[in-house]
Short mmCIF file of C-alpha atoms and ligand atoms in Angstrom, two decimals:
data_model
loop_
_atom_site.label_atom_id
_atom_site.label_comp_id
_atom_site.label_asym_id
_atom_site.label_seq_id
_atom_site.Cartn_x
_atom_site.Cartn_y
_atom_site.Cartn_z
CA UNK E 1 66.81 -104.83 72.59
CA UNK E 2 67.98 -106.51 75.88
CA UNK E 3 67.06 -110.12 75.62
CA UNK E 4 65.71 -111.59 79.28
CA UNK E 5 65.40 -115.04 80.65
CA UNK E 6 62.46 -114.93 83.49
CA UNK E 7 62.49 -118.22 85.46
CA UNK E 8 59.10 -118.39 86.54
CA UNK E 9 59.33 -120.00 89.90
CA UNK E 10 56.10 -121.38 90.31
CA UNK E 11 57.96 -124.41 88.68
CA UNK E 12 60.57 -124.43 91.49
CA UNK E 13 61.24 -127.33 94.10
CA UNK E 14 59.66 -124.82 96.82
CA UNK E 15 61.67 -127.83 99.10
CA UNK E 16 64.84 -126.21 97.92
CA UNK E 17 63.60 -122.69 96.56
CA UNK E 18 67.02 -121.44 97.43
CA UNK E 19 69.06 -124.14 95.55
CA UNK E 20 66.90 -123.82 92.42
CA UNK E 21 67.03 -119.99 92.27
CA UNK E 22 70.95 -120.23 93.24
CA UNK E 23 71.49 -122.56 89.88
CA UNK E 24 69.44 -120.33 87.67
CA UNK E 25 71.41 -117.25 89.19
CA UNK E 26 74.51 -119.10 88.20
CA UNK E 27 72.94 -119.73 84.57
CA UNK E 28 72.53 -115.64 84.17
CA UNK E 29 68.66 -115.58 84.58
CA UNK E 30 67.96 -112.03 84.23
CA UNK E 31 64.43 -111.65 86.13
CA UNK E 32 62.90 -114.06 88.33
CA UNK E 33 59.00 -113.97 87.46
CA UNK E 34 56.22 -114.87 90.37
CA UNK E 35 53.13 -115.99 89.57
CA UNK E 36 50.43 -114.42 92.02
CA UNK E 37 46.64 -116.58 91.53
CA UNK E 38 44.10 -115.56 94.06
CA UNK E 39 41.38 -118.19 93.04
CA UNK E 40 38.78 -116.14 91.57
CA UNK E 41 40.81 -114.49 88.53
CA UNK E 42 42.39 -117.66 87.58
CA UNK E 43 41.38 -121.88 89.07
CA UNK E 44 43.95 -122.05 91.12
CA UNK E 45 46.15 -120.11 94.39
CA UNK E 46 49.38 -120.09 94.29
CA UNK E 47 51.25 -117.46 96.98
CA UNK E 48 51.06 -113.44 98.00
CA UNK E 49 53.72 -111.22 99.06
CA UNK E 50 55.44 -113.17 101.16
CA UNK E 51 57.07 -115.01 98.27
CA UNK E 52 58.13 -111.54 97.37
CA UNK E 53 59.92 -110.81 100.17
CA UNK E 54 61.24 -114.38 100.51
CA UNK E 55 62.85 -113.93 97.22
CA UNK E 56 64.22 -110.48 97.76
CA UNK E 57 66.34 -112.55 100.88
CA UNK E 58 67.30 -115.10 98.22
CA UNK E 59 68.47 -112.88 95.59
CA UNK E 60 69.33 -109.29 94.23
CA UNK E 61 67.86 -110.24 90.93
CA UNK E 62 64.72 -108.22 90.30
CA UNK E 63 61.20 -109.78 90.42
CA UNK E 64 58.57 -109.54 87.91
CA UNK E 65 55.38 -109.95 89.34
CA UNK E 66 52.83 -111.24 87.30
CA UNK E 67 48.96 -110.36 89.13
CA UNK E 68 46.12 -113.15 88.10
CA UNK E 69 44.11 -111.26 91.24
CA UNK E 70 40.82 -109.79 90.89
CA UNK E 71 41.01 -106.88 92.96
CA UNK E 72 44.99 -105.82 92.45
CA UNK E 73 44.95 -102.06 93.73
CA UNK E 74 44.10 -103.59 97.29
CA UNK E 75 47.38 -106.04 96.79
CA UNK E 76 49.69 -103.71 94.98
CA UNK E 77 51.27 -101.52 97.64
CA UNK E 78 52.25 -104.88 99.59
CA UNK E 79 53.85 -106.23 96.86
CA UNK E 80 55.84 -103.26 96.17
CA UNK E 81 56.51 -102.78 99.95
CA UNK E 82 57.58 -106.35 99.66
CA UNK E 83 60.01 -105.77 96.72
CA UNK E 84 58.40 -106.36 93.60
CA UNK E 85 60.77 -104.18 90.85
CA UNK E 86 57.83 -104.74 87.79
CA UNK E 87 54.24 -105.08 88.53
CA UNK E 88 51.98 -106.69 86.16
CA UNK E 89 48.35 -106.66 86.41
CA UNK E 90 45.57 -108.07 83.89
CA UNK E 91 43.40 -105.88 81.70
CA UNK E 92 40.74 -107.82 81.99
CA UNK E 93 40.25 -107.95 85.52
CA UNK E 94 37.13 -106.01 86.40
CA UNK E 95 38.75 -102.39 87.64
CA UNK E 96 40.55 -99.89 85.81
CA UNK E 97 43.63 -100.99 84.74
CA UNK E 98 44.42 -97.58 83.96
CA UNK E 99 44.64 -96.43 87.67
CA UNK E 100 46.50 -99.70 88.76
CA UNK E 101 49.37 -98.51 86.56
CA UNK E 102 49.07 -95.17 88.13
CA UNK E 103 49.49 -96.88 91.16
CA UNK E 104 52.46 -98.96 90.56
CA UNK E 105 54.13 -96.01 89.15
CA UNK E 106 53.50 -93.58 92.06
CA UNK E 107 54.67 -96.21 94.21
CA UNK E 108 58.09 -96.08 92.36
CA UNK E 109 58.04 -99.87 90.85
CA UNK E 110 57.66 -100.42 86.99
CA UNK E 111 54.44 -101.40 85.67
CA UNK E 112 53.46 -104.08 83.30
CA UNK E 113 50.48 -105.28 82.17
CA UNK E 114 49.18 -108.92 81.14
CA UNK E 115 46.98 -109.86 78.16
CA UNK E 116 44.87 -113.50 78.52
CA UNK E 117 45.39 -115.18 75.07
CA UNK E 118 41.43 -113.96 74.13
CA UNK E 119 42.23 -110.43 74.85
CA UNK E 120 42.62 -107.97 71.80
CA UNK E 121 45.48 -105.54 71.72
CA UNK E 122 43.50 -102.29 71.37
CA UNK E 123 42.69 -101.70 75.11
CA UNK E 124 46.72 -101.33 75.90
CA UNK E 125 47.38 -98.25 73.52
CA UNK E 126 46.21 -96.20 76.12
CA UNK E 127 49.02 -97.35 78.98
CA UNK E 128 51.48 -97.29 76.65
CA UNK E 129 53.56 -94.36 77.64
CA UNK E 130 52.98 -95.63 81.89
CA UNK E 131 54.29 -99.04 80.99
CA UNK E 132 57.89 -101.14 80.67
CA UNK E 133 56.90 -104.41 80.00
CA UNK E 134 53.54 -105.76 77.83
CA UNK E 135 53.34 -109.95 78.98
CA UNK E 136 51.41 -111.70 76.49
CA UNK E 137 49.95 -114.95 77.84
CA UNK E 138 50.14 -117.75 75.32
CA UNK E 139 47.94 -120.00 77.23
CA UNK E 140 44.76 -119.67 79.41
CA UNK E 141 47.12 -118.91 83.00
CA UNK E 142 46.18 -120.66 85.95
CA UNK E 143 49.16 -123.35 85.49
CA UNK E 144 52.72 -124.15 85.12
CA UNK E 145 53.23 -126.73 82.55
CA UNK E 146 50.56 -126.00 79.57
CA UNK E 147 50.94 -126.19 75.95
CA UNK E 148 52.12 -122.91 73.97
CA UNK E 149 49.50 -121.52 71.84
CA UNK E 150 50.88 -121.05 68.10
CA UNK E 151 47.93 -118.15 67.66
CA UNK E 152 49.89 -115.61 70.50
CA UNK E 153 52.85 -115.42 67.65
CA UNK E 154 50.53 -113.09 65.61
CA UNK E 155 49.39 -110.76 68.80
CA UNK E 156 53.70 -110.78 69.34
CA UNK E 157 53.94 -109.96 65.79
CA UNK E 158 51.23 -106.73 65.92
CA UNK E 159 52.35 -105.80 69.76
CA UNK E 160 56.28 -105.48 68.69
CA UNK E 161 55.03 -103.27 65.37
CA UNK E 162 51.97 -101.33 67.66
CA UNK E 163 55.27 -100.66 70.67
CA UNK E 164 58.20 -99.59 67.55
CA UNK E 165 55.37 -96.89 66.70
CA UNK E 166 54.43 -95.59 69.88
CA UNK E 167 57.05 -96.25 72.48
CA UNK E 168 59.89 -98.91 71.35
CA UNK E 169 61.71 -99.85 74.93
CA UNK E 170 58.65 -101.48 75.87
CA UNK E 171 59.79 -105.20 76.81
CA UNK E 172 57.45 -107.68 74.66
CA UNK E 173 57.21 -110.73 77.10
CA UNK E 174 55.48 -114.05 76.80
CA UNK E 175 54.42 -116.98 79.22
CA UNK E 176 53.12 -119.97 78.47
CA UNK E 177 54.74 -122.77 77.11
CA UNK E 178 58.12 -121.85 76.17
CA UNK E 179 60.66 -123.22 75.94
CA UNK E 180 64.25 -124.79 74.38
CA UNK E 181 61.53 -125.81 71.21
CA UNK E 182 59.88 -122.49 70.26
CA UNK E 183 61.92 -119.63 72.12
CA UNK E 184 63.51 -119.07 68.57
CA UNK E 185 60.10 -118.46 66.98
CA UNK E 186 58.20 -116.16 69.88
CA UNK E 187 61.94 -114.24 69.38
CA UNK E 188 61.57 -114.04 65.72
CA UNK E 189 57.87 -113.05 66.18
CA UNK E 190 59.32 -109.86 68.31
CA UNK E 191 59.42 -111.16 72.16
CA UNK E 192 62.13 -110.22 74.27
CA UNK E 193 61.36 -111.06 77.80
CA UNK E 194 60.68 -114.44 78.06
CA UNK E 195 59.10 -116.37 81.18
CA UNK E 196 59.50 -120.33 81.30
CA UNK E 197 58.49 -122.58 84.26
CA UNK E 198 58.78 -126.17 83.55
CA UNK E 199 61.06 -125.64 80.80
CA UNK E 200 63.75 -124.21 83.43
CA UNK E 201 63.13 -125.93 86.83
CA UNK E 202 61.78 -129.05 85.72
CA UNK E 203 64.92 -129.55 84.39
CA UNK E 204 68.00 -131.60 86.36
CA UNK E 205 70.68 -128.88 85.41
CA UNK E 206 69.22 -125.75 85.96
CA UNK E 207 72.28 -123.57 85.53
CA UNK E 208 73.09 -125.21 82.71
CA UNK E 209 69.34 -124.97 80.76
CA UNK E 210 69.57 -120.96 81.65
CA UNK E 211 72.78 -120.56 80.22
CA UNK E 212 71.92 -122.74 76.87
CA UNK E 213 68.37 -120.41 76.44
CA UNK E 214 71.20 -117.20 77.13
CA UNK E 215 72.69 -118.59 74.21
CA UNK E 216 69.96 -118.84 72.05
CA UNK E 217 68.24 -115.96 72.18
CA UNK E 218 71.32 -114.11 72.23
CA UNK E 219 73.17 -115.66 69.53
CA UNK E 220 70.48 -113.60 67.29
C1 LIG A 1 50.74 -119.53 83.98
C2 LIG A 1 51.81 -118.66 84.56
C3 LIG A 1 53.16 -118.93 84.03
C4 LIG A 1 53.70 -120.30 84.32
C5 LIG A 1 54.50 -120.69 83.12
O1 LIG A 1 49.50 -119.08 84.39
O2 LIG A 1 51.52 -117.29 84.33
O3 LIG A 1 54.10 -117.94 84.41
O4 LIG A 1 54.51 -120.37 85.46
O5 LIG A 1 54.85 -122.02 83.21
P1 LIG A 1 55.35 -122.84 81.95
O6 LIG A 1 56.58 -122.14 81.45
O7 LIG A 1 55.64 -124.19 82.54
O8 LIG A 1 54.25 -122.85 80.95
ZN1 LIG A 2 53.14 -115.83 84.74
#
């Protein structure tokens, strides 16, 4: 399975977004992942689609969009009109996640979908054969910068078994926490697609980090 480095650039030095996604371009980042936080789904706002189409001037790289929004299926067509290649929504949001993927799909992007670390895996098997990407969140989002949750290796662990069953290029990708320490492990556990904030642009070589986590994971 591809392995994917997904600089989330809520992390970035929005002073010199450019330069930052420039140096992790140089280090072979694979995805660049933007965190979308509306204020009622998650404590805190972050940006809309206008990051999206910022970025898509900035870089051909695709962009993983990752929706903590209550009400996506008003937002989604924006975001795809702005450039979003993978759209993922939250299951727990209060609508049918169901139809957002339809959405996404008939819209011609790639759909995702996000699990909140309390979330059981059951409600997914349904999406399965709509989706690309399953994003795991191993700690409560709402922030850059938190503390990876050892209990989301387990959920990795079942996902990567429930996906090998049922449809096996499903992406397994995590966010939270990771980093240089633990990317090994979440690998191990059966994650592929791994987003890191802090542990990428909080860093004074940022070309250099992304080419050192390239190794890791792909050194496997
Ligand atoms: C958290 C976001 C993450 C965040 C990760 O709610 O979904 O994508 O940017 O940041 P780090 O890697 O610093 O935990
Ligand atoms: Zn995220």
């Amino acid at each position: 399975m591809k392995q994917i480095i997904a600089p989330s650039i809520l992390s970035a030095d929005f002073t010199n977004l450019e330069r930052d996604i420039k140096a992790a371009e140089r280090g072979g980042a694979d995805y660049f992942h933007i965190d979308v936080m509306d204020g009622h789904f998650v404590p805190n706002i972050s940006y809309g689609s206008i990051m999206v189409r910022t970025m898509k001037k900035i870089t051909n790289i695709p962009l993983d969009v990752h929706l903590m929004i209550e009400d996506p299926d008003k937002y989604i067509p924006e975001f795809i009109d702005a450039g979003a290649d993978l759209v993922i929504p939250h299951v727990e949001a209060p609508y049918d996640i169901y139809r957002s993927v339809q959405l996404i799909n008939n819209l011609g992007a790639q759909a995702g979908v996000a699990l909140n670390p309390g979330t059981p895996l059951c409600c997914i098997e349904p999406l399965i054969e709509q989706i690309e990407a399953v994003l795991i969140m191993s700690v409560c989002p709402g922030f850059g910068g938190q503390s990876f949750q050892p209990e989301s290796l387990k959920k990795v662990r079942q996902l990567r078994e429930m996906l090998d069953d049922l449809k096996p290029s499903v992406h397994v990708a995590i966010d939270g926490g990771i980093g240089r320490n633990n990317i090994q492990e979440v690998q191990r556990a059966g994650a592929n697609f791994f987003v890191m904030g802090s542990a990428v642009f909080r860093q004074d070589d940022i070309e250099k980090t992304v080419k050192e986590l390239k190794g890791v994971v792909e050194s496997r």
